[in-house]
Amino acid sequence: MDDSLKRSVETEDVDALYSIISYDLDVLETLDQIPLIDTPLHIAASVGNTHFALEIATLKPSFAWRLNGHGLNPMHLALLNGHDQLVTSMITTEDIDLLAELLSACPSSIEDLTVRCETAVHVAVKNGRLSAFKVLLGWLRRANKEEMVKWKEEDGNTVLHVATFTNQPKVMELLIGTVNVNAKNFNGLIAMDMFRLMGDSKDSEVGKILRRA
């Protein structure tokens, strides 16, 4: 990789990146043709440069699935280096078109977990990203991977648990019929138990959905 491009990644200098691209319009395309290298997205993911990583992913979504010489893609590197915020940003981006492209380019990324054992769906719901959740759920259904919405994070919470304690009835309506409403977390609580413990902060619509289910 060109030294100036590498420096722009390491220093998270987006202006320098676009300056390099304006000088050589094919610079990213050229890198995409070289097998088993660390692309700019790999480097940004390794050091946790979130903003730069999103810029690169927008410009070249195919970098998301590329494996480096150690067989790792950018998501793997971010997870290995503990850069949860970068992972969160990549899989819950508000740019729905970009999210769809990332899933298309790197379908295995849907199964990557954060250090808290959260799936992309957990992260989207925890951050209140309804549009991102819809894209992820639709993709899981088309890929016959709906079982993933039943996966539990480190506290044993399913996505339904998360949607319950964050008061997201629209998410819950989409989940009902796919998840087990009686699944218990590691404290032995089902979603309804969690709802009852929420006190004044609970949304009555959430309770109605759980009771119907």
Coordinates of N, CA and C in Angstrom, one line a residue:
M1 N 0.8 -1.2 0.0 CA 0.0 0.0 0.0 C 0.9 1.2 0.0
D2 N 0.5 2.3 -0.7 CA 1.2 3.5 -0.8 C 1.4 4.1 0.6
D3 N 2.6 4.6 0.9 CA 2.9 5.1 2.3 C 1.9 6.2 2.7
S4 N 1.6 7.1 1.7 CA 0.8 8.3 2.0 C -0.6 7.8 2.4
L5 N -1.1 6.8 1.7 CA -2.4 6.2 2.0 C -2.4 5.6 3.4
K6 N -1.4 4.8 3.7 CA -1.3 4.2 5.0 C -1.2 5.2 6.1
R7 N -0.5 6.3 5.9 CA -0.4 7.4 6.9 C -1.8 8.0 7.1
S8 N -2.5 8.2 6.0 CA -3.9 8.8 6.1 C -4.8 7.9 7.0
V9 N -4.6 6.6 6.8 CA -5.5 5.7 7.6 C -5.1 5.8 9.1
E10 N -3.8 5.7 9.3 CA -3.3 5.6 10.7 C -3.5 6.9 11.5
T11 N -3.6 8.0 10.8 CA -3.8 9.3 11.4 C -5.3 9.7 11.3
E12 N -6.1 8.9 10.7 CA -7.5 9.2 10.5 C -7.7 10.5 9.8
D13 N -6.9 10.7 8.7 CA -7.0 12.0 8.0 C -7.8 11.8 6.7
V14 N -9.1 12.0 6.9 CA -10.0 11.8 5.7 C -9.8 12.7 4.6
D15 N -9.4 14.0 4.9 CA -9.0 14.9 3.8 C -7.9 14.4 3.0
A16 N -6.9 13.8 3.6 CA -5.7 13.3 2.9 C -6.2 12.1 2.0
L17 N -7.1 11.3 2.5 CA -7.6 10.2 1.8 C -8.2 10.7 0.4
Y18 N -9.1 11.7 0.5 CA -9.7 12.2 -0.7 C -8.7 12.9 -1.6
S19 N -7.7 13.5 -1.0 CA -6.7 14.1 -1.8 C -5.9 13.0 -2.6
I20 N -5.7 11.9 -2.0 CA -5.0 10.8 -2.7 C -5.9 10.2 -3.8
I21 N -7.2 10.1 -3.5 CA -8.1 9.5 -4.5 C -8.2 10.5 -5.7
S22 N -8.2 11.8 -5.4 CA -8.4 12.7 -6.5 C -7.1 12.7 -7.4
Y23 N -6.0 12.3 -6.9 CA -4.8 12.2 -7.6 C -4.7 10.9 -8.4
D24 N -5.2 9.8 -7.8 CA -5.3 8.5 -8.4 C -6.7 7.9 -8.2
L25 N -7.5 8.0 -9.2 CA -8.9 7.6 -9.0 C -9.1 6.1 -8.8
D26 N -8.1 5.4 -9.3 CA -8.2 3.9 -9.2 C -7.4 3.3 -8.0
V27 N -7.0 4.1 -7.1 CA -6.2 3.6 -6.0 C -6.9 2.5 -5.2
L28 N -8.1 2.7 -4.8 CA -8.8 1.7 -4.1 C -9.2 0.5 -4.9
E29 N -9.5 0.7 -6.1 CA -9.8 -0.4 -7.0 C -8.6 -1.3 -7.2
T30 N -7.4 -0.7 -7.4 CA -6.1 -1.4 -7.5 C -5.9 -2.3 -6.3
L31 N -6.1 -1.7 -5.1 CA -5.9 -2.5 -3.9 C -6.9 -3.7 -3.8
D32 N -8.1 -3.5 -4.4 CA -9.1 -4.5 -4.3 C -8.7 -5.7 -5.2
Q33 N -7.8 -5.6 -6.1 CA -7.4 -6.7 -7.0 C -6.2 -7.5 -6.4
I34 N -5.6 -7.0 -5.3 CA -4.5 -7.7 -4.7 C -5.0 -8.7 -3.6
P35 N -4.7 -10.0 -3.7 CA -5.2 -10.9 -2.7 C -4.4 -10.9 -1.4
L36 N -5.2 -11.2 -0.3 CA -4.6 -11.4 1.0 C -3.7 -10.2 1.5
I37 N -4.2 -9.0 1.3 CA -3.5 -7.9 1.9 C -4.4 -7.2 2.9
D38 N -3.7 -6.3 3.7 CA -4.5 -5.5 4.7 C -4.9 -4.2 3.9
T39 N -6.2 -4.1 3.6 CA -6.7 -3.0 2.9 C -6.8 -1.8 3.9
P40 N -7.1 -0.6 3.4 CA -7.2 0.5 4.4 C -8.3 0.3 5.4
L41 N -9.3 -0.5 5.1 CA -10.4 -0.8 6.0 C -9.8 -1.8 7.1
H42 N -9.0 -2.7 6.7 CA -8.4 -3.6 7.7 C -7.6 -2.8 8.7
I43 N -6.8 -1.8 8.2 CA -5.9 -1.0 9.1 C -6.8 -0.1 10.0
A44 N -7.8 0.5 9.5 CA -8.7 1.4 10.3 C -9.4 0.5 11.3
A45 N -9.8 -0.7 11.0 CA -10.5 -1.5 11.9 C -9.5 -2.0 13.1
S46 N -8.3 -2.3 12.7 CA -7.3 -2.7 13.7 C -7.0 -1.7 14.7
V47 N -6.9 -0.4 14.3 CA -6.6 0.6 15.3 C -7.8 1.4 15.8
G48 N -9.0 1.0 15.4 CA -10.2 1.6 15.9 C -10.6 2.9 15.4
N49 N -10.1 3.3 14.2 CA -10.5 4.6 13.6 C -11.9 4.5 12.9
T50 N -12.9 4.7 13.7 CA -14.3 4.4 13.3 C -14.7 5.3 12.1
H51 N -14.5 6.6 12.3 CA -14.9 7.5 11.2 C -14.3 7.2 9.9
F52 N -13.0 6.9 9.9 CA -12.2 6.6 8.7 C -12.7 5.3 8.1
A53 N -13.0 4.3 9.0 CA -13.5 3.0 8.5 C -14.8 3.2 7.8
L54 N -15.7 4.0 8.3 CA -17.0 4.2 7.7 C -16.8 4.9 6.3
E55 N -15.9 5.8 6.2 CA -15.6 6.5 4.9 C -15.1 5.5 3.9
I56 N -14.2 4.6 4.3 CA -13.6 3.6 3.4 C -14.7 2.6 3.0
A57 N -15.5 2.2 4.0 CA -16.6 1.2 3.7 C -17.6 1.8 2.7
T58 N -17.9 3.1 2.8 CA -18.8 3.7 1.9 C -18.2 3.8 0.5
L59 N -16.9 4.0 0.4 CA -16.3 4.1 -0.9 C -16.0 2.8 -1.5
K60 N -15.7 1.8 -0.7 CA -15.4 0.4 -1.2 C -16.0 -0.6 -0.3
P61 N -17.3 -0.9 -0.4 CA -17.9 -1.9 0.5 C -17.3 -3.3 0.4
S62 N -16.7 -3.6 -0.8 CA -16.1 -5.0 -0.9 C -15.0 -5.2 0.0
F63 N -14.3 -4.2 0.5 CA -13.2 -4.3 1.4 C -13.7 -5.1 2.7
A64 N -15.0 -5.0 3.0 CA -15.5 -5.5 4.2 C -15.4 -7.1 4.3
W65 N -15.4 -7.7 3.2 CA -15.3 -9.2 3.2 C -13.9 -9.7 2.9
R66 N -13.0 -8.8 2.5 CA -11.7 -9.2 2.1 C -10.9 -9.8 3.3
L67 N -10.2 -10.9 3.0 CA -9.4 -11.6 4.0 C -7.9 -11.1 3.8
N68 N -7.3 -10.9 5.0 CA -5.8 -10.5 4.9 C -5.0 -11.8 4.9
G69 N -3.7 -11.7 5.0 CA -2.8 -12.8 5.0 C -3.0 -13.8 6.2
H70 N -3.7 -13.3 7.2 CA -4.0 -14.2 8.4 C -5.4 -14.7 8.3
G71 N -6.1 -14.5 7.2 CA -7.5 -15.0 7.0 C -8.5 -14.2 7.8
L72 N -8.2 -12.9 8.1 CA -9.1 -12.1 8.9 C -9.7 -11.0 8.1
N73 N -11.0 -10.7 8.2 CA -11.6 -9.6 7.6 C -11.7 -8.4 8.6
P74 N -12.0 -7.2 8.1 CA -11.9 -6.0 9.0 C -12.8 -6.2 10.3
M75 N -14.0 -6.8 10.2 CA -14.8 -7.0 11.3 C -14.1 -7.9 12.4
H76 N -13.4 -8.9 11.9 CA -12.7 -9.8 12.8 C -11.6 -9.0 13.5
L77 N -10.9 -8.2 12.8 CA -9.8 -7.4 13.4 C -10.3 -6.4 14.5
A78 N -11.4 -5.8 14.1 CA -12.0 -4.9 15.1 C -12.4 -5.6 16.4
L79 N -13.0 -6.8 16.2 CA -13.5 -7.5 17.4 C -12.3 -8.0 18.2
L80 N -11.3 -8.5 17.5 CA -10.1 -9.0 18.2 C -9.3 -8.0 19.0
N81 N -9.4 -6.7 18.5 CA -8.7 -5.6 19.1 C -9.6 -4.8 20.1
G82 N -10.8 -5.3 20.3 CA -11.7 -4.7 21.3 C -12.3 -3.4 20.9
H83 N -12.4 -3.2 19.6 CA -13.0 -1.9 19.1 C -14.5 -2.1 18.9
D84 N -15.2 -2.2 20.0 CA -16.7 -2.4 19.9 C -17.4 -1.3 19.3
Q85 N -17.0 0.0 19.5 CA -17.6 1.1 18.9 C -17.6 1.1 17.4
L86 N -16.4 0.6 16.9 CA -16.3 0.5 15.4 C -17.2 -0.5 14.9
V87 N -17.3 -1.7 15.6 CA -18.2 -2.7 15.1 C -19.6 -2.3 15.2
T88 N -20.0 -1.6 16.3 CA -21.3 -1.1 16.4 C -21.7 -0.1 15.3
S89 N -20.8 0.8 15.0 CA -21.0 1.8 13.9 C -21.1 1.1 12.5
M90 N -20.3 0.1 12.3 CA -20.4 -0.6 11.0 C -21.7 -1.3 10.8
I91 N -22.2 -2.0 11.8 CA -23.4 -2.8 11.6 C -24.7 -2.1 12.0
T92 N -24.6 -0.9 12.5 CA -25.8 -0.2 12.8 C -25.8 1.2 12.2
T93 N -25.0 1.3 11.1 CA -24.9 2.6 10.4 C -26.3 3.1 10.0
E94 N -26.5 4.4 10.0 CA -27.8 4.9 9.6 C -27.9 4.9 8.1
D95 N -26.8 4.7 7.4 CA -26.8 4.6 5.9 C -27.3 3.2 5.6
I96 N -28.6 3.0 5.4 CA -29.2 1.7 5.2 C -28.6 1.0 3.9
D97 N -28.4 1.8 2.9 CA -27.8 1.3 1.6 C -26.5 0.7 1.9
L98 N -25.7 1.4 2.7 CA -24.3 0.9 3.0 C -24.4 -0.4 3.8
L99 N -25.3 -0.4 4.8 CA -25.5 -1.7 5.6 C -25.9 -2.8 4.7
A100 N -26.8 -2.6 3.7 CA -27.2 -3.7 2.8 C -26.0 -4.1 2.0
E101 N -25.2 -3.2 1.5 CA -24.0 -3.5 0.7 C -23.0 -4.3 1.5
L102 N -22.8 -3.9 2.8 CA -21.9 -4.6 3.7 C -22.3 -6.1 3.9
L103 N -23.6 -6.3 4.1 CA -24.2 -7.6 4.3 C -24.0 -8.4 3.0
S104 N -24.2 -7.8 1.9 CA -24.1 -8.5 0.6 C -22.6 -8.9 0.3
A105 N -21.7 -7.9 0.7 CA -20.3 -8.2 0.4 C -19.7 -9.1 1.4
C106 N -20.2 -9.1 2.7 CA -19.6 -9.9 3.7 C -20.7 -10.5 4.6
P107 N -21.4 -11.5 4.0 CA -22.6 -12.1 4.7 C -22.2 -12.8 6.0
S108 N -20.9 -13.2 6.2 CA -20.5 -13.9 7.4 C -20.5 -12.9 8.6
S109 N -20.4 -11.6 8.3 CA -20.3 -10.6 9.3 C -21.5 -10.5 10.2
I110 N -22.6 -11.0 9.7 CA -23.9 -11.1 10.5 C -23.7 -12.0 11.7
E111 N -22.8 -12.9 11.6 CA -22.6 -13.8 12.7 C -21.4 -13.4 13.7
D112 N -20.7 -12.3 13.4 CA -19.7 -11.8 14.2 C -20.3 -11.4 15.5
L113 N -19.6 -11.6 16.6 CA -20.1 -11.2 18.0 C -19.1 -10.2 18.6
T114 N -19.7 -9.3 19.4 CA -18.9 -8.4 20.1 C -18.3 -9.1 21.3
V115 N -17.4 -8.5 22.1 CA -16.9 -9.2 23.3 C -17.9 -9.5 24.3
R116 N -19.1 -8.8 24.2 CA -20.2 -9.1 25.1 C -21.2 -10.1 24.5
C117 N -20.7 -10.8 23.5 CA -21.5 -11.9 22.8 C -22.8 -11.4 22.2
E118 N -22.7 -10.1 21.8 CA -23.9 -9.5 21.1 C -23.8 -9.7 19.6
T119 N -24.9 -10.1 19.0 CA -25.0 -10.1 17.6 C -25.3 -8.7 17.0
A120 N -25.2 -8.6 15.7 CA -25.5 -7.3 15.0 C -26.9 -6.9 15.4
V121 N -27.8 -7.9 15.5 CA -29.2 -7.5 15.8 C -29.3 -7.0 17.2
H122 N -28.6 -7.6 18.2 CA -28.6 -7.1 19.5 C -28.1 -5.6 19.5
V123 N -27.0 -5.4 18.8 CA -26.4 -4.0 18.8 C -27.4 -3.0 18.2
A124 N -28.0 -3.4 17.1 CA -28.9 -2.5 16.4 C -30.1 -2.1 17.4
V125 N -30.7 -3.1 18.1 CA -31.8 -2.8 18.9 C -31.4 -2.0 20.2
K126 N -30.2 -2.4 20.8 CA -29.7 -1.6 21.9 C -29.5 -0.1 21.6
N127 N -29.1 0.1 20.4 CA -28.9 1.5 20.0 C -30.1 2.2 19.4
G128 N -31.2 1.5 19.4 CA -32.5 2.1 18.9 C -32.5 2.4 17.4
R129 N -31.8 1.6 16.6 CA -31.7 1.7 15.2 C -32.8 0.9 14.5
L130 N -34.0 1.3 14.5 CA -35.1 0.5 13.9 C -34.9 0.2 12.4
S131 N -34.4 1.2 11.6 CA -34.2 0.9 10.2 C -33.2 -0.1 10.0
A132 N -32.1 0.0 10.8 CA -31.0 -1.0 10.7 C -31.5 -2.4 11.1
F133 N -32.3 -2.4 12.2 CA -32.9 -3.7 12.6 C -33.8 -4.3 11.5
K134 N -34.6 -3.5 10.8 CA -35.4 -4.1 9.8 C -34.6 -4.7 8.7
V135 N -33.5 -4.0 8.3 CA -32.6 -4.5 7.2 C -32.0 -5.8 7.7
L136 N -31.5 -5.9 8.9 CA -30.9 -7.1 9.4 C -31.9 -8.2 9.5
L137 N -33.0 -8.0 10.0 CA -34.1 -9.0 10.1 C -34.5 -9.5 8.8
G138 N -34.7 -8.6 7.8 CA -35.0 -9.0 6.5 C -34.0 -9.9 5.8
W139 N -32.7 -9.5 6.1 CA -31.6 -10.3 5.5 C -31.5 -11.7 6.1
L140 N -31.7 -11.7 7.4 CA -31.7 -13.0 8.1 C -32.8 -14.0 7.6
R141 N -34.0 -13.4 7.3 CA -35.1 -14.2 6.8 C -34.8 -14.7 5.4
R142 N -34.2 -13.8 4.6 CA -33.9 -14.3 3.2 C -32.8 -15.3 3.2
A143 N -31.9 -15.2 4.2 CA -30.7 -16.1 4.2 C -31.0 -17.4 5.1
N144 N -32.3 -17.5 5.5 CA -32.7 -18.6 6.4 C -31.9 -18.7 7.6
K145 N -31.6 -17.6 8.2 CA -30.8 -17.5 9.5 C -31.6 -16.9 10.6
E146 N -32.9 -17.0 10.6 CA -33.8 -16.4 11.6 C -33.5 -16.9 13.0
E147 N -32.9 -18.1 13.1 CA -32.5 -18.6 14.4 C -31.6 -17.6 15.2
M148 N -30.9 -16.8 14.5 CA -30.0 -15.9 15.1 C -30.7 -14.9 16.1
V149 N -32.0 -14.6 15.8 CA -32.6 -13.6 16.7 C -32.9 -14.3 18.1
K150 N -32.7 -15.6 18.2 CA -32.9 -16.3 19.4 C -31.6 -16.3 20.2
W151 N -30.5 -15.9 19.6 CA -29.2 -16.0 20.3 C -29.2 -15.1 21.5
K152 N -28.4 -15.5 22.5 CA -28.3 -14.7 23.7 C -27.0 -14.0 23.9
E153 N -27.0 -12.8 24.5 CA -25.7 -12.2 24.8 C -25.2 -12.6 26.1
E154 N -24.1 -11.9 26.6 CA -23.4 -12.4 27.8 C -24.3 -12.5 29.1
D155 N -25.4 -11.8 29.1 CA -26.3 -11.9 30.3 C -27.5 -12.8 30.0
G156 N -27.5 -13.4 28.8 CA -28.5 -14.4 28.5 C -29.8 -13.7 27.9
N157 N -29.6 -12.4 27.6 CA -30.8 -11.7 27.0 C -30.9 -11.9 25.5
T158 N -32.1 -12.3 25.0 CA -32.4 -12.3 23.6 C -32.7 -10.9 23.1
V159 N -32.9 -10.8 21.8 CA -33.2 -9.5 21.2 C -34.6 -9.0 21.8
L160 N -35.5 -10.0 22.1 CA -36.8 -9.6 22.7 C -36.6 -9.0 24.1
H161 N -35.7 -9.6 24.9 CA -35.4 -9.0 26.2 C -35.0 -7.6 26.0
V162 N -34.0 -7.4 25.1 CA -33.5 -6.0 24.8 C -34.6 -5.0 24.4
A163 N -35.4 -5.5 23.5 CA -36.5 -4.6 23.0 C -37.5 -4.3 24.1
T164 N -37.6 -5.2 25.0 CA -38.5 -5.0 26.1 C -38.0 -3.9 27.1
F165 N -36.8 -4.1 27.5 CA -36.3 -3.1 28.5 C -35.9 -1.8 27.9
T166 N -35.9 -1.7 26.6 CA -35.6 -0.4 25.9 C -36.9 0.2 25.3
N167 N -38.1 -0.5 25.7 CA -39.4 0.1 25.2 C -39.5 0.3 23.7
Q168 N -39.3 -0.8 22.9 CA -39.4 -0.7 21.5 C -40.5 -1.6 20.9
P169 N -41.7 -1.2 21.1 CA -42.9 -2.0 20.6 C -42.8 -2.4 19.1
K170 N -42.3 -1.4 18.3 CA -42.2 -1.7 16.8 C -41.3 -2.9 16.5
V171 N -40.2 -2.9 17.3 CA -39.2 -4.0 17.1 C -39.9 -5.3 17.6
M172 N -40.6 -5.3 18.7 CA -41.2 -6.5 19.3 C -42.3 -7.0 18.4
E173 N -43.1 -6.2 17.7 CA -44.1 -6.6 16.8 C -43.5 -7.4 15.7
L174 N -42.3 -7.0 15.2 CA -41.6 -7.7 14.1 C -41.0 -9.0 14.6
L175 N -40.7 -9.1 15.9 CA -40.0 -10.3 16.4 C -41.0 -11.4 16.8
I176 N -42.2 -11.0 17.3 CA -43.2 -12.0 17.7 C -43.5 -13.0 16.6
G177 N -43.5 -14.2 16.9 CA -43.7 -15.3 15.9 C -42.4 -15.9 15.4
T178 N -41.3 -15.2 15.7 CA -40.0 -15.7 15.4 C -39.2 -16.1 16.6
V179 N -39.4 -15.4 17.7 CA -38.7 -15.7 18.9 C -39.5 -16.5 19.9
N180 N -38.9 -17.0 20.9 CA -39.6 -17.7 22.0 C -39.8 -16.7 23.1
V181 N -41.1 -16.3 23.3 CA -41.4 -15.2 24.3 C -41.1 -15.7 25.7
N182 N -41.0 -17.0 25.9 CA -40.7 -17.5 27.3 C -39.3 -17.9 27.5
A183 N -38.4 -17.4 26.6 CA -37.0 -17.7 26.8 C -36.5 -16.9 28.0
K184 N -35.7 -17.6 28.8 CA -35.2 -17.0 30.1 C -33.7 -16.5 29.9
N185 N -33.4 -15.3 30.5 CA -32.0 -14.9 30.5 C -31.3 -15.6 31.7
F186 N -30.1 -15.2 31.9 CA -29.3 -15.9 32.9 C -29.7 -15.6 34.4
N187 N -30.7 -14.7 34.5 CA -31.3 -14.4 35.8 C -32.6 -15.0 36.0
G188 N -33.0 -15.9 35.0 CA -34.2 -16.6 35.0 C -35.4 -15.8 34.6
L189 N -35.2 -14.7 34.0 CA -36.3 -13.8 33.6 C -36.7 -13.9 32.2
I190 N -38.0 -14.0 31.9 CA -38.5 -13.9 30.6 C -38.8 -12.5 30.3
A191 N -39.2 -12.1 29.1 CA -39.4 -10.7 28.7 C -40.5 -10.1 29.6
M192 N -41.6 -10.9 29.8 CA -42.7 -10.3 30.6 C -42.3 -10.0 32.1
D193 N -41.4 -10.9 32.6 CA -40.9 -10.6 34.0 C -40.1 -9.3 34.0
M194 N -39.3 -9.1 32.9 CA -38.5 -7.9 32.8 C -39.4 -6.7 32.7
F195 N -40.5 -6.8 31.9 CA -41.4 -5.7 31.8 C -42.1 -5.3 33.1
R196 N -42.4 -6.3 33.9 CA -43.1 -6.1 35.2 C -42.2 -5.4 36.2
L197 N -40.9 -5.6 36.0 CA -39.9 -5.0 36.9 C -39.5 -3.6 36.6
M198 N -40.0 -3.1 35.5 CA -39.6 -1.8 34.9 C -40.2 -0.6 35.6
G199 N -41.3 -0.8 36.4 CA -41.9 0.3 37.1 C -42.5 1.3 36.2
D200 N -42.3 2.6 36.6 CA -42.9 3.7 35.8 C -42.3 3.9 34.4
S201 N -41.1 3.3 34.2 CA -40.5 3.5 32.9 C -41.0 2.6 31.8
K202 N -41.9 1.7 32.1 CA -42.4 0.8 31.1 C -43.5 1.4 30.2
D203 N -43.5 0.9 29.0 CA -44.4 1.4 27.9 C -45.6 0.4 27.9
S204 N -46.8 0.9 28.1 CA -48.0 0.0 28.1 C -48.1 -0.8 26.9
E205 N -47.7 -0.3 25.7 CA -47.8 -1.0 24.5 C -47.0 -2.2 24.5
V206 N -45.8 -2.1 25.1 CA -44.9 -3.3 25.2 C -45.6 -4.4 26.0
G207 N -46.3 -4.1 27.1 CA -47.0 -5.1 27.8 C -48.1 -5.7 27.0
K208 N -48.9 -4.9 26.3 CA -49.9 -5.5 25.4 C -49.4 -6.5 24.4
I209 N -48.3 -6.2 23.8 CA -47.7 -7.1 22.8 C -47.3 -8.4 23.5
L210 N -46.7 -8.3 24.7 CA -46.2 -9.5 25.4 C -47.4 -10.4 25.8
R211 N -48.4 -9.7 26.3 CA -49.6 -10.5 26.7 C -50.3 -11.2 25.6
R212 N -50.4 -10.5 24.4 CA -51.0 -11.1 23.2 C -50.2 -12.4 22.8
A213 N -48.8 -12.2 22.9 CA -47.9 -13.3 22.5 C -48.0 -14.5 23.5

